[in-house]
Short mmCIF file of C-alpha atoms in Angstrom, two decimals:
data_model
loop_
_atom_site.label_atom_id
_atom_site.label_comp_id
_atom_site.label_asym_id
_atom_site.label_seq_id
_atom_site.Cartn_x
_atom_site.Cartn_y
_atom_site.Cartn_z
CA MET G 8 98.99 85.74 172.55
CA THR G 9 98.29 86.14 176.26
CA VAL G 10 96.17 82.99 176.29
CA ASN G 11 99.01 81.07 174.62
CA LYS G 12 101.61 82.57 176.96
CA LEU G 13 103.36 84.45 174.16
CA LYS G 14 104.89 87.90 174.32
CA LEU G 15 105.05 90.33 171.41
CA ASN G 16 108.57 91.49 170.62
CA MET G 17 108.05 95.24 170.43
CA ASP G 18 111.54 95.80 169.01
CA LYS G 19 110.46 93.89 165.89
CA THR G 20 106.90 95.18 165.70
CA GLU G 21 105.93 97.70 163.02
CA PHE G 22 102.96 98.50 160.84
CA LEU G 23 102.48 99.72 157.30
CA ILE G 24 99.62 101.78 155.89
CA ILE G 25 98.97 100.94 152.22
CA GLY G 26 97.08 103.21 149.86
CA SER G 27 97.34 105.66 146.99
CA SER G 28 99.67 108.65 147.27
CA HIS G 29 96.65 110.96 147.37
CA HIS G 30 94.98 109.18 150.28
CA LEU G 31 98.22 108.75 152.21
CA LYS G 32 98.85 112.50 152.10
CA ASN G 33 95.45 113.17 153.61
CA LEU G 34 95.80 110.72 156.50
CA PRO G 35 96.20 112.13 160.00
CA PRO G 36 99.17 110.92 162.08
CA LEU G 37 98.52 107.35 163.17
CA GLN G 38 99.99 105.26 165.97
CA LEU G 39 99.27 101.91 167.56
CA GLN G 40 99.33 101.31 171.29
CA VAL G 41 100.31 97.78 172.29
CA ASP G 42 101.10 96.93 175.90
CA ASN G 43 101.69 100.59 176.75
CA THR G 44 104.16 100.81 173.87
CA THR G 45 103.69 103.09 170.88
CA VAL G 46 104.23 101.52 167.48
CA GLU G 47 105.03 104.03 164.72
CA PRO G 48 104.11 103.48 161.06
CA VAL G 49 106.93 102.79 158.60
CA ASP G 50 107.41 103.54 154.89
CA ASN G 51 108.14 99.92 153.97
CA VAL G 52 108.30 96.46 155.51
CA ARG G 53 110.23 93.33 154.63
CA ASN G 54 108.51 89.96 154.48
CA LEU G 55 110.30 86.79 153.35
CA GLY G 56 113.02 88.92 151.76
CA ILE G 57 110.61 91.11 149.77
CA TYR G 58 110.11 94.82 150.50
CA PHE G 59 106.58 96.22 150.35
CA ASP G 60 106.11 99.99 150.29
CA GLN G 61 103.07 102.12 151.08
CA THR G 62 101.87 102.51 147.48
CA MET G 63 102.89 98.99 146.39
CA SER G 64 105.08 100.55 143.69
CA MET G 65 107.87 98.08 144.61
CA ASP G 66 110.36 100.99 144.50
CA LYS G 67 112.17 99.78 147.61
CA GLN G 68 112.24 96.16 146.43
CA VAL G 69 113.72 97.04 143.04
CA ALA G 70 116.29 99.37 144.62
CA GLU G 71 117.41 96.74 147.14
CA LEU G 72 117.42 93.99 144.53
CA CYS G 73 119.59 96.07 142.19
CA ARG G 74 121.96 96.87 145.03
CA ARG G 75 122.38 93.22 146.01
CA LEU G 76 122.75 92.00 142.43
CA ASN G 77 125.31 94.67 141.56
CA TYR G 78 127.29 93.68 144.64
CA GLN G 79 127.38 90.04 143.52
CA ILE G 80 128.27 90.96 139.94
CA HIS G 81 131.09 93.21 141.15
CA ASN G 82 132.58 90.36 143.21
CA ILE G 83 132.29 87.88 140.34
CA ALA G 84 133.93 90.35 137.95
CA ARG G 85 136.94 90.58 140.27
CA ILE G 86 137.69 86.87 139.92
CA ARG G 87 136.45 86.41 136.34
CA ARG G 88 139.96 86.01 134.93
CA TYR G 89 140.41 82.85 136.98
CA LEU G 90 137.21 81.21 135.75
CA ASP G 91 136.22 79.51 132.52
CA SER G 92 132.91 80.51 130.89
CA GLU G 93 130.99 77.45 132.10
CA THR G 94 132.01 77.93 135.72
CA CYS G 95 131.23 81.63 135.53
CA HIS G 96 127.83 80.79 134.09
CA HIS G 97 127.06 78.49 137.02
CA ILE G 98 128.10 81.17 139.52
CA ILE G 99 125.96 83.80 137.78
CA ARG G 100 122.95 81.49 137.83
CA SER G 101 123.51 80.73 141.50
CA LEU G 102 124.16 84.24 142.80
CA VAL G 103 122.49 86.57 140.30
CA THR G 104 119.68 85.15 138.16
CA SER G 105 118.27 82.99 140.97
CA ARG G 106 117.97 86.09 143.16
CA MET G 107 116.51 88.08 140.30
CA ASP G 108 113.82 85.41 139.86
CA TYR G 109 112.97 85.09 143.57
CA GLY G 110 109.48 86.47 144.12
CA ASN G 111 109.59 88.22 140.75
CA SER G 112 105.89 87.62 140.07
CA LEU G 113 105.33 90.39 142.64
CA LEU G 114 106.97 92.80 140.19
CA THR G 115 104.06 92.53 137.77
CA GLY G 116 103.10 96.02 136.66
CA ILE G 117 106.29 97.81 137.71
CA THR G 118 107.38 100.85 135.72
CA GLU G 119 109.49 100.77 132.57
CA THR G 120 112.24 102.51 134.55
CA HIS G 121 112.38 99.62 137.02
CA LEU G 122 112.33 97.05 134.22
CA HIS G 123 115.20 98.88 132.51
CA LYS G 124 117.30 98.83 135.69
CA LEU G 125 116.84 95.10 136.13
CA GLN G 126 117.45 94.41 132.44
CA ARG G 127 120.74 96.30 132.61
CA ILE G 128 121.84 94.01 135.43
CA GLN G 129 120.92 90.92 133.45
CA ASN G 130 122.86 92.27 130.46
CA LYS G 131 125.83 93.00 132.72
CA ALA G 132 125.76 89.40 133.99
CA ALA G 133 125.81 88.07 130.42
CA ARG G 134 128.75 90.32 129.55
CA ILE G 135 130.75 88.91 132.45
CA ILE G 136 130.13 85.35 131.30
CA TYR G 137 131.45 86.08 127.81
CA GLY G 138 134.02 88.71 128.78
CA LEU G 139 132.37 91.40 126.65
CA ARG G 140 133.04 95.10 126.68
CA ARG G 141 130.26 97.47 127.70
CA ARG G 142 129.57 98.72 124.18
CA GLU G 143 129.30 95.29 122.55
CA HIS G 144 125.82 94.29 121.43
CA ILE G 145 124.37 91.87 123.97
CA THR G 146 121.32 90.39 122.19
CA PRO G 147 123.16 87.53 120.37
CA TYR G 148 124.69 86.41 123.66
CA LEU G 149 121.36 86.49 125.49
CA HIS G 150 120.09 84.33 122.64
CA THR G 151 122.95 81.87 123.18
CA LEU G 152 122.24 81.73 126.91
CA HIS G 153 118.52 81.31 126.14
CA TRP G 154 117.68 83.81 128.88
CA LEU G 155 114.24 85.38 128.90
CA PRO G 156 114.36 89.18 129.30
CA VAL G 157 113.26 90.52 132.69
CA ARG G 158 109.72 91.43 131.58
CA GLN G 159 109.17 87.94 130.17
CA ARG G 160 110.72 86.31 133.25
CA ILE G 161 108.14 88.09 135.40
CA ASN G 162 105.29 86.99 133.13
CA PHE G 163 106.67 83.45 133.04
CA LYS G 164 106.53 83.13 136.83
CA LEU G 165 103.06 84.66 136.99
CA LEU G 166 101.68 82.34 134.32
CA VAL G 167 103.20 79.24 135.91
CA LEU G 168 101.44 80.18 139.16
CA ILE G 169 98.16 80.53 137.26
CA TYR G 170 98.61 77.12 135.60
CA GLN G 171 99.45 75.46 138.91
CA SER G 172 96.49 77.15 140.59
CA ILE G 173 94.07 75.88 137.95
CA HIS G 174 95.44 72.35 138.32
CA HIS G 175 95.47 72.42 142.12
CA GLU G 176 99.27 72.38 142.33
CA ALA G 177 99.45 75.74 144.13
CA PRO G 178 98.25 76.85 147.58
CA VAL G 179 94.49 76.92 148.02
CA TYR G 180 94.42 80.69 148.59
CA LEU G 181 95.72 81.19 145.04
CA TYR G 182 93.22 78.72 143.62
CA ASN G 183 90.41 80.60 145.38
CA ASP G 184 91.57 83.91 143.87
CA ILE G 185 90.89 82.93 140.25
CA CYS G 186 87.79 81.73 138.45
CA LEU G 187 86.88 80.54 134.99
CA HIS G 188 84.98 82.67 132.52
CA SER G 189 81.50 83.75 133.60
CA SER G 190 79.79 80.87 131.81
CA THR G 191 81.39 78.41 134.24
CA VAL G 192 81.55 80.48 137.42
CA THR G 193 79.79 79.49 140.61
CA ASN G 194 80.42 81.52 143.77
CA THR G 195 83.62 82.95 142.19
CA ARG G 196 85.35 79.56 142.32
CA ILE G 197 86.43 77.19 139.59
CA LEU G 198 83.96 74.41 138.88
CA ARG G 199 85.82 71.11 139.03
CA SER G 200 83.52 69.76 136.32
CA ALA G 201 84.49 72.57 133.95
CA MET G 202 88.28 72.26 134.03
CA ASP G 203 88.32 71.86 130.24
CA THR G 204 87.57 75.59 129.95
CA THR G 205 90.84 77.50 129.94
CA ARG G 206 89.76 81.12 129.70
CA LEU G 207 89.72 82.98 133.02
CA HIS G 208 87.44 85.71 134.30
CA ILE G 209 89.13 89.14 134.73
CA PRO G 210 87.65 91.14 137.63
CA LYS G 211 87.12 94.85 137.08
CA THR G 212 89.20 97.29 139.11
CA SER G 213 89.13 101.07 139.29
CA LYS G 214 92.70 101.57 140.49
CA THR G 215 96.09 100.94 138.88
CA ILE G 216 97.24 99.18 142.03
CA GLY G 217 94.31 96.78 141.63
CA ASP G 218 95.47 95.82 138.15
CA GLN G 219 98.71 94.54 139.68
CA ALA G 220 96.87 92.04 141.90
CA PHE G 221 97.39 88.35 141.20
CA TYR G 222 93.71 87.66 140.54
CA VAL G 223 93.61 90.46 137.92
CA ALA G 224 97.06 90.52 136.29
CA GLY G 225 97.28 86.72 136.19
CA PRO G 226 94.03 86.04 134.28
CA ARG G 227 94.61 89.03 131.97
CA THR G 228 98.03 87.69 130.94
CA TRP G 229 96.79 84.08 130.87
CA ASN G 230 94.00 84.86 128.40
CA THR G 231 96.53 86.18 125.87
CA LEU G 232 98.17 82.76 125.59
CA PRO G 233 97.30 80.42 122.70
CA ILE G 234 94.85 77.69 123.69
CA SER G 235 97.45 75.04 122.86
CA ILE G 236 99.64 76.35 125.68
CA ARG G 237 96.80 76.83 128.16
CA GLU G 238 95.75 73.22 127.59
CA ALA G 239 99.24 71.76 128.21
CA PRO G 240 98.84 68.42 130.02
CA THR G 241 101.65 68.82 132.56
CA THR G 242 103.50 71.64 134.31
CA ASN G 243 106.80 70.75 132.62
CA THR G 244 105.17 70.76 129.20
CA PHE G 245 103.51 74.08 129.97
CA LYS G 246 106.82 75.62 131.06
CA SER G 247 108.55 74.43 127.91
CA LEU G 248 105.83 75.74 125.60
CA LEU G 249 105.55 78.99 127.54
CA LYS G 250 109.26 79.74 127.44
CA SER G 251 109.33 79.20 123.68
CA TYR G 252 106.28 81.45 123.30
CA LEU G 253 107.76 84.26 125.43
CA TYR G 254 111.23 83.98 123.93
CA PRO G 255 111.71 87.19 121.87
CA TYR G 256 115.00 86.55 120.08
#
């Protein structure tokens, strides 16, 4: 930064230590010294609107996401009587479901409690569209909206990223993180001459947090898909087949 005549903004500088709860408890106090300024560690950091915590549990992200979505739903509910169902649906898609889907592949492996919280918000959004009471059964209306449940929405995004990575439609760093099954692996990268093979290699991990990584969770979920979906010729075709496959209603 000195060579390029840049100055670090210490007011916006922070660092995060990531590890298991056990290892974090045993760490001594840590600080960074930059330009005679002490930088203290923080419990979570925000990057591109996503919160990352020390154990990568995504607790902070889910809490903040629920807070923001509930705020939007509350505001929409206040003006619902002035809207028809179609207009309300468009507003919900714009302000609620789009935010719920943003970066949701990072929520792979979150707890059932977190999934339940997000699913309740999705159900609440559907109730507002149709003007339903809290106790009315929501499943038929989710079916009418053709909304994937939260768990399936997360898997949908993850699997689309895997498909795009295999077909070189995603950033190179994602492509380099996956490899075909061992029979077609060379230097842990996909052989271009073996693109007809659709099964992916699943690396072994010894930690739960490792199972949430893209290069582990993605191939594991991908390999459960029928071959007919994995061999879809285009991204749009893949998305269409995948949504029908994941649709539970």
